[in-house]
Each structure stands twice: as C-alpha cells, then as structure tokens.
Coordinates of C-alpha atoms in Angstrom, one line a residue:
M11 CA 0.0 0.0 0.0
A12 CA 1.8 3.1 -1.3
S13 CA 0.3 5.5 1.2
S14 CA 1.9 3.6 4.0
S15 CA 5.5 4.3 5.1
A16 CA 8.0 3.0 2.6
S17 CA 10.2 1.9 5.6
S18 CA 8.1 -1.3 5.6
A19 CA 10.0 -2.3 2.4
A20 CA 13.2 -2.6 4.5
A21 CA 14.7 -6.0 5.0
T22 CA 13.0 -8.4 7.4
P23 CA 14.7 -11.6 8.7
A24 CA 13.0 -13.5 5.8
E25 CA 14.2 -11.0 3.2
P26 CA 17.7 -12.5 2.5
L27 CA 16.2 -15.9 1.9
R28 CA 13.5 -14.5 -0.4
R29 CA 16.2 -12.6 -2.3
N30 CA 18.3 -15.8 -2.7
R31 CA 15.3 -17.7 -4.0
V32 CA 14.6 -15.0 -6.6
L33 CA 18.2 -14.8 -7.7
S34 CA 18.5 -18.6 -8.1
S35 CA 15.2 -18.9 -10.0
K36 CA 15.3 -20.1 -13.6
L37 CA 12.0 -18.3 -14.5
Y38 CA 13.7 -15.1 -16.0
L39 CA 14.5 -16.6 -19.4
D40 CA 16.5 -14.7 -21.9
V41 CA 14.0 -14.1 -24.7
P42 CA 15.3 -13.4 -28.1
G43 CA 14.2 -10.2 -30.0
S44 CA 12.6 -12.3 -32.6
K45 CA 9.8 -13.2 -30.1
A46 CA 6.9 -10.9 -29.2
P47 CA 6.5 -10.1 -25.5
V48 CA 3.3 -12.3 -25.5
V49 CA 3.5 -15.2 -23.1
Y50 CA 1.4 -18.4 -23.3
S51 CA 1.7 -22.1 -23.1
P52 CA -0.8 -24.8 -24.3
A53 CA -0.2 -26.1 -20.7
Y54 CA -2.3 -23.2 -19.4
D55 CA -5.5 -24.8 -20.5
I56 CA -7.3 -27.0 -18.1
A57 CA -9.0 -30.2 -19.3
F58 CA -9.9 -32.4 -16.3
L59 CA -12.4 -35.2 -17.0
G60 CA -15.0 -32.6 -17.7
I61 CA -15.0 -31.5 -14.1
E62 CA -13.7 -28.0 -15.1
K63 CA -17.1 -27.4 -16.7
L64 CA -18.6 -27.4 -13.2
H65 CA -17.1 -23.9 -12.6
P66 CA -18.4 -21.0 -14.7
F67 CA -14.8 -20.1 -15.7
D68 CA -13.9 -21.0 -19.3
S69 CA -10.8 -23.0 -18.7
S70 CA -9.9 -23.2 -22.4
K71 CA -10.1 -19.3 -22.6
W72 CA -6.4 -18.8 -22.8
G73 CA -5.8 -21.1 -25.7
R74 CA -8.7 -19.7 -27.6
I75 CA -7.3 -16.2 -27.3
C76 CA -4.0 -17.3 -28.7
K77 CA -5.8 -19.2 -31.5
F78 CA -7.7 -16.2 -32.6
L79 CA -4.5 -14.1 -32.7
T80 CA -2.5 -16.7 -34.6
K81 CA -5.1 -18.1 -37.0
E82 CA -6.2 -14.6 -38.1
G83 CA -2.6 -13.6 -38.8
H84 CA -2.0 -11.0 -36.1
L85 CA 0.7 -13.0 -34.3
E86 CA 2.9 -15.7 -35.6
K87 CA 2.8 -18.8 -33.4
N88 CA 6.6 -19.1 -33.3
R89 CA 6.8 -15.6 -31.8
V90 CA 4.9 -16.5 -28.7
V91 CA 7.0 -16.9 -25.6
E92 CA 6.6 -20.2 -23.6
P93 CA 7.3 -19.8 -19.8
L94 CA 8.7 -22.3 -17.4
E95 CA 6.6 -23.7 -14.5
A96 CA 7.0 -21.9 -11.2
S97 CA 8.9 -24.3 -8.9
K98 CA 8.3 -24.8 -5.2
E99 CA 11.3 -22.6 -4.5
D100 CA 9.8 -19.9 -6.7
L101 CA 6.5 -20.1 -5.0
L102 CA 8.1 -19.8 -1.6
V103 CA 9.2 -16.3 -2.5
V104 CA 5.7 -15.3 -1.4
H105 CA 3.9 -18.4 -0.1
S106 CA 4.5 -20.1 3.2
E107 CA 5.6 -23.8 3.3
S108 CA 2.4 -24.5 5.2
Y109 CA 0.2 -23.0 2.5
L110 CA 1.9 -24.9 -0.3
N111 CA 1.6 -28.1 1.8
S112 CA -2.1 -27.5 2.2
L113 CA -2.5 -27.8 -1.6
K114 CA -1.6 -31.5 -1.2
S115 CA -5.2 -31.9 0.1
S116 CA -7.7 -32.3 -2.7
L117 CA -10.4 -31.0 -0.4
K118 CA -8.4 -27.8 0.1
V119 CA -7.9 -27.3 -3.6
A120 CA -11.6 -28.0 -4.2
S121 CA -12.6 -25.2 -1.9
I122 CA -10.1 -22.8 -3.6
V123 CA -11.3 -23.5 -7.1
E124 CA -15.0 -23.8 -6.0
V125 CA -15.5 -27.2 -7.6
P126 CA -16.6 -29.6 -4.8
P127 CA -16.0 -32.9 -6.8
V128 CA -12.3 -32.1 -7.0
A129 CA -12.2 -33.2 -3.3
L130 CA -12.8 -36.8 -4.4
I131 CA -9.9 -36.9 -6.9
P132 CA -6.4 -38.2 -6.0
N133 CA -4.1 -35.3 -5.3
W134 CA -1.4 -36.4 -7.8
L135 CA -4.1 -36.0 -10.5
V136 CA -5.2 -32.6 -9.1
Q137 CA -1.6 -31.5 -9.2
Q138 CA -1.1 -32.6 -12.7
K139 CA -4.4 -31.4 -14.3
L140 CA -5.2 -28.3 -12.3
L141 CA -2.3 -26.9 -10.2
Y142 CA 0.4 -27.5 -12.9
P143 CA -1.5 -25.3 -15.4
F144 CA -1.7 -22.6 -12.7
R145 CA 2.0 -22.9 -12.0
K146 CA 2.8 -22.5 -15.7
Q147 CA 0.7 -19.3 -15.7
V148 CA 2.5 -18.0 -12.6
G149 CA 5.8 -18.6 -14.5
G150 CA 4.3 -16.5 -17.3
S151 CA 3.3 -13.6 -15.1
I152 CA 6.8 -13.5 -13.5
L153 CA 8.5 -13.6 -16.9
S154 CA 6.1 -10.9 -18.2
A155 CA 7.5 -8.3 -15.8
K156 CA 11.0 -8.9 -17.2
L157 CA 9.7 -8.6 -20.7
A158 CA 7.8 -5.5 -19.9
L159 CA 10.9 -3.8 -18.6
E160 CA 12.9 -4.9 -21.7
R161 CA 10.2 -4.1 -24.4
G162 CA 8.0 -1.5 -22.8
W163 CA 5.0 -3.9 -22.6
A164 CA 4.1 -7.6 -22.2
I165 CA 0.9 -9.7 -22.1
N166 CA 0.6 -12.9 -20.3
I167 CA -2.4 -14.7 -21.9
G168 CA -3.2 -16.0 -18.5
G169 CA -2.6 -15.3 -14.8
G170 CA -4.2 -12.5 -12.7
F171 CA -5.0 -14.8 -9.7
H172 CA -5.8 -11.7 -7.6
H173 CA -7.8 -13.5 -4.9
C174 CA -4.8 -15.5 -3.7
S175 CA -2.5 -14.1 -1.0
A176 CA 0.6 -15.6 0.6
E177 CA -1.4 -17.6 3.1
E178 CA -4.8 -18.1 1.5
G179 CA -6.2 -19.1 -1.9
G180 CA -9.8 -18.6 -3.1
G181 CA -12.0 -17.6 -6.0
F182 CA -10.3 -20.0 -8.5
C183 CA -6.9 -18.6 -7.5
A184 CA -4.4 -21.0 -6.0
Y185 CA -1.2 -19.0 -6.4
A186 CA -0.4 -15.3 -5.9
D187 CA 1.1 -14.6 -9.3
I188 CA 0.7 -10.8 -9.0
S189 CA 2.6 -10.7 -5.7
L190 CA 5.2 -13.1 -7.0
C191 CA 5.9 -11.2 -10.2
I192 CA 6.3 -7.9 -8.2
Q193 CA 8.6 -9.5 -5.6
F194 CA 10.7 -10.9 -8.4
A195 CA 10.8 -7.5 -10.1
F196 CA 12.0 -5.7 -7.0
V197 CA 15.0 -8.0 -6.7
R198 CA 15.9 -8.7 -10.4
L199 CA 14.8 -5.6 -12.2
N200 CA 16.1 -3.0 -9.8
I201 CA 12.8 -1.2 -9.4
S202 CA 11.1 0.0 -6.2
R203 CA 7.7 1.5 -7.4
V204 CA 5.0 -0.6 -8.9
M205 CA 1.3 0.3 -9.6
I206 CA -1.3 -2.4 -9.7
I207 CA -4.3 -1.4 -11.8
D208 CA -6.9 -4.0 -11.1
L209 CA -10.0 -3.8 -13.3
D210 CA -11.4 -7.2 -12.9
A211 CA -15.0 -7.0 -11.7
H212 CA -14.0 -8.4 -8.3
Q213 CA -11.9 -6.8 -5.6
G214 CA -8.2 -7.9 -5.8
N215 CA -8.0 -8.9 -2.1
G216 CA -5.0 -11.2 -2.5
H217 CA -2.4 -8.7 -3.6
E218 CA -4.0 -6.1 -1.4
K219 CA -3.2 -8.2 1.7
D220 CA 0.3 -9.1 0.5
F221 CA 1.3 -5.5 0.0
A222 CA -0.7 -4.1 3.0
N223 CA 2.1 -2.1 4.5
D224 CA 4.5 -1.8 1.5
G225 CA 5.0 1.7 0.3
R226 CA 6.6 0.5 -2.9
V227 CA 3.2 -0.7 -4.3
Y228 CA 0.2 1.5 -5.2
T229 CA -3.1 -0.1 -5.8
L230 CA -5.9 1.2 -8.0
D231 CA -8.9 -1.2 -7.8
I232 CA -12.2 -0.6 -9.6
Y233 CA -14.7 -3.3 -8.7
N234 CA -18.3 -4.2 -8.1
A235 CA -18.7 -3.8 -4.3
G236 CA -21.8 -6.0 -4.3
I237 CA -20.1 -9.3 -5.2
Y238 CA -17.4 -11.7 -3.9
P239 CA -15.0 -11.4 -2.0
F240 CA -16.5 -8.8 0.5
D241 CA -13.0 -8.6 2.0
H242 CA -13.3 -5.6 4.4
V243 CA -9.8 -6.2 5.8
A244 CA -8.2 -6.0 2.4
K245 CA -10.2 -3.0 1.5
Q246 CA -8.4 -0.8 4.0
Y247 CA -5.2 -1.5 2.2
I248 CA -6.3 -0.2 -1.2
D249 CA -4.7 3.1 -2.1
Q250 CA -7.4 4.2 -4.5
K251 CA -10.7 2.3 -4.7
V252 CA -13.7 2.9 -7.0
E253 CA -16.6 0.9 -5.8
L254 CA -19.2 0.2 -8.6
L255 CA -22.8 -0.7 -8.3
S256 CA -24.2 -3.9 -10.0
G257 CA -25.5 -2.9 -13.4
T258 CA -23.0 -0.1 -14.0
K259 CA -23.0 0.6 -17.8
T260 CA -20.2 1.3 -20.3
D261 CA -20.2 5.1 -20.5
D262 CA -20.4 5.6 -16.7
Y263 CA -17.7 2.9 -16.2
L264 CA -15.3 4.6 -18.7
D265 CA -15.9 8.0 -17.2
Q266 CA -15.0 6.6 -13.7
L267 CA -11.9 5.0 -15.2
D268 CA -10.8 8.3 -16.8
N269 CA -11.1 10.1 -13.5
A270 CA -9.4 7.4 -11.5
L271 CA -6.4 7.3 -13.9
K272 CA -6.0 11.1 -13.6
V273 CA -5.9 10.8 -9.8
A274 CA -3.5 7.9 -9.9
Q275 CA -1.1 9.8 -12.2
N276 CA -0.9 12.7 -9.7
R277 CA -0.4 10.5 -6.7
F278 CA 2.2 7.9 -7.8
Q279 CA 4.9 7.6 -10.4
P280 CA 5.5 3.9 -11.0
Q281 CA 8.4 2.2 -12.7
L282 CA 6.2 -0.7 -13.7
I283 CA 2.4 -1.1 -14.1
V284 CA 0.7 -4.5 -13.5
Y285 CA -2.6 -4.4 -15.2
N286 CA -5.1 -7.0 -14.1
A287 CA -7.5 -6.9 -17.1
G288 CA -10.4 -9.2 -16.1
T289 CA -13.2 -9.4 -18.6
D290 CA -15.9 -10.4 -16.1
I291 CA -17.1 -6.8 -16.4
L292 CA -18.8 -7.8 -19.6
D293 CA -22.6 -7.4 -19.8
G294 CA -24.1 -10.9 -19.1
D295 CA -21.2 -12.2 -17.1
P296 CA -22.9 -14.3 -14.3
L297 CA -20.4 -13.3 -11.6
G298 CA -19.3 -9.8 -12.5
R299 CA -22.9 -8.4 -12.7
L300 CA -21.8 -5.2 -14.6
K301 CA -23.1 -4.1 -18.0
I302 CA -19.9 -3.2 -20.0
S303 CA -20.1 -3.8 -23.8
P304 CA -17.4 -5.7 -25.7
E305 CA -16.4 -2.3 -27.3
G306 CA -16.2 -0.9 -23.8
V307 CA -13.6 -3.5 -22.7
V308 CA -11.5 -2.7 -25.8
I309 CA -11.7 1.0 -25.0
R310 CA -10.8 0.3 -21.3
D311 CA -7.7 -1.6 -22.3
E312 CA -6.7 1.1 -24.7
K313 CA -7.0 3.7 -22.0
V314 CA -4.8 1.8 -19.6
F315 CA -2.1 1.1 -22.2
R316 CA -2.2 4.8 -23.3
F317 CA -1.9 5.8 -19.6
A318 CA 1.3 3.8 -19.4
K319 CA 2.7 5.0 -22.7
D320 CA 2.0 8.6 -21.9
Q321 CA 4.2 8.2 -18.8
N322 CA 6.7 6.0 -20.6
T323 CA 6.1 3.3 -18.0
P324 CA 6.4 -0.4 -18.8
L325 CA 3.2 -2.3 -18.5
L326 CA 2.3 -6.0 -18.2
M327 CA -1.2 -7.2 -18.7
L328 CA -2.8 -10.3 -17.2
T329 CA -6.1 -11.7 -18.4
S330 CA -7.6 -12.6 -15.0
G331 CA -11.3 -13.3 -14.6
G332 CA -14.0 -13.6 -17.3
Y333 CA -16.8 -16.2 -17.1
M334 CA -18.4 -16.3 -20.5
K335 CA -17.3 -18.0 -23.7
S336 CA -17.3 -14.6 -25.4
S337 CA -14.4 -13.4 -23.2
A338 CA -11.7 -15.0 -25.4
R339 CA -12.9 -13.2 -28.5
V340 CA -13.2 -9.9 -26.7
I341 CA -9.6 -10.2 -25.3
A342 CA -8.3 -11.1 -28.7
D343 CA -10.1 -8.1 -30.3
S344 CA -8.7 -5.9 -27.6
I345 CA -5.1 -7.1 -28.3
I346 CA -5.7 -6.5 -32.0
N347 CA -6.9 -3.0 -31.3
L348 CA -3.8 -2.2 -29.2
S349 CA -1.7 -3.3 -32.1
K350 CA -3.6 -1.2 -34.6
K351 CA -3.3 1.8 -32.3
N352 CA 0.5 1.3 -32.1
L353 CA 0.3 0.8 -28.4
I354 CA 1.9 -2.7 -28.8
D355 CA 3.8 -4.2 -31.7
L356 CA 2.9 -7.8 -32.5
G357 CA 5.4 -7.8 -35.4
S358 CA 3.1 -9.1 -38.1
Q359 CA 1.9 -7.7 -41.4
L360 CA -1.7 -7.5 -40.2
G361 CA -0.8 -6.1 -36.7

C-alpha cells in the first residue's frame, strides 16, 4: 500500500532468503528479440475429465485467445514466448511452506477452485491437471515483468490470480502470481515503485493483503462492491478504490476509469504497471454483474495502455477473470486493437 510508510520495504529476517530464492530462479528466461512479449503455453488450458465445466470459468479461454490471434494472422505462433513452470522454491518467494503443503489436500484445492467434486480426486491428479497449469501461468506472469521492462509492454495470456495471497487461496486462485511477479521485479529488475491497476469486476483482495504495508506498491482497484469477496480487511489497504454498483453501464464505467487514472497519475509515479485486465465486467457475465459492452472492454484496455505509454512506464497485462465463452474473442479483439493503435507491436503484417 503506497500511502503507508516505505520503511516497511526494509529487510526483514526472511528477506535474504527471499532474495536468494529470486536470484537462483530459472524463470527469468533470456527471450530473443525475434519473439513478441506475448507469453502463453498450451499447458495453461485445463481439461480435467469434464470437471472443469462445473465452474463458470472458461478453462480453455487462454488457448482460444491465442488461436484467434495466430489463426487470423495477427501474431505468428513461433513468436509466442513459452514460460517455465514456477517451482516450489519460486512459490516460496511469497507463499509459506504450510500454505503450499495445504494444496496437497484435494479437499483444500476443491474449496479454492470452488468445484466440490475435486475433493474426491487423488491429489497427484489434481496437481497434474489443475495446479500444474496454474504454476505455468505463474511462471508466465513472473517472466512478463522482465519482458515489460525490456520491451515496454508484455501480455501474459493467463494469470491474474488476484484473490490469492501468501497464506490463502480462493475464488479459483491457488497461487499469488501478482505478488510473486512484483517481488521478483523488486529483486531482479532494480525497481522500487509498482502500480497495480486491477480492473477485474472483483476486488483484488489477495495482492492487497500481501502489500498491505508496503509503500513500494500503489493499488488502484475498480470493482463491483456488491459481489465476492467482500473482504473488508483487504479494502483498507487499497490506495485508491472505486466501488461500482451492480448494473454499471459502459459510459459511466469509462468516465469513472478516466477520473481514476488522472488521480493515480498525480499520486504515484511507477516504474512498472501491473494491469489485471479481467473481462468479467462484460454485460451478461454471471459473476461480475456489470453491463460493459465488448467495445467498452476494448476501450478500457486502450485507455490503460495509453496511460502507461504517456508516462513512458512499462506495463504488463494479465487476463484474469471472465466467465463467458465470449471473453476470449473480446480479449483477442482488444489485443488486435492495441496493435492497430500502435500501443503494442505484434510484429506481423496484419498487426
């Protein structure tokens, strides 16, 4: 929380160990210039005996986004960056050993991903079919911060598990990829000021708790206050919150975003922006309960990328929540629009 004293960023007894873990990690791959700073792996997608269909989240969303971009000629397949899986040592940079051990219980994982039948499945299978895809996405989020600093922008077609904190998962979020990518960036990228712009329909209570007293991180969170997670403890750690009513429409939403970005620009000058770009704000989303049009999402993303470009600040985008089949098409269209507006360069003839 940026309005807190920055002294909280000072080393604690755990800090040298965290630093060593970050420095010894293999996740910061050297990515050749021939690749675009777009991160994705087919391993992101979850296919789990049909059980994944018991949650409203479209667990093949990530692959479908990539397919739209590549099949339509906006991004060459061989230019996509494949991340490594986050290892246990990587995850321990933020998570406690006890939390990671708790994921060895299928019952615990079932409660986090909100799919009760997962509790009945052997944990080795839960690890392979559910948690491994999540760990690959975490690796993608962490690598995206490095790419953003190198290229000016990066998109992880996945990640954005903003309900997970160091000690607690929930809301389909088992690992705290946002907190992890920022902690890695502090150590490896020599930065000390990060802004989180969380525009998923839900409050980003996970990262808010993790950076509760950390003056290096400024959080702007625009969310529907009438839906999950109702985390009143985490709310007090938000530097700048905009609480929306269910049913908020596109024009009103975009006006509130414009005003919020102006305030944020005056309050905090980041060296990196982490943009959590959930599409559960779409009209018809069963969980987000807002009424933003597909065009409104495209304009929203363009505004955030322009905000970063105007300040010459590197930005990484995570796709986060979005519970309708139409989300993948909207995200792909938004990325195509960013390319057409020269806010990103996908490096293709059509881009």
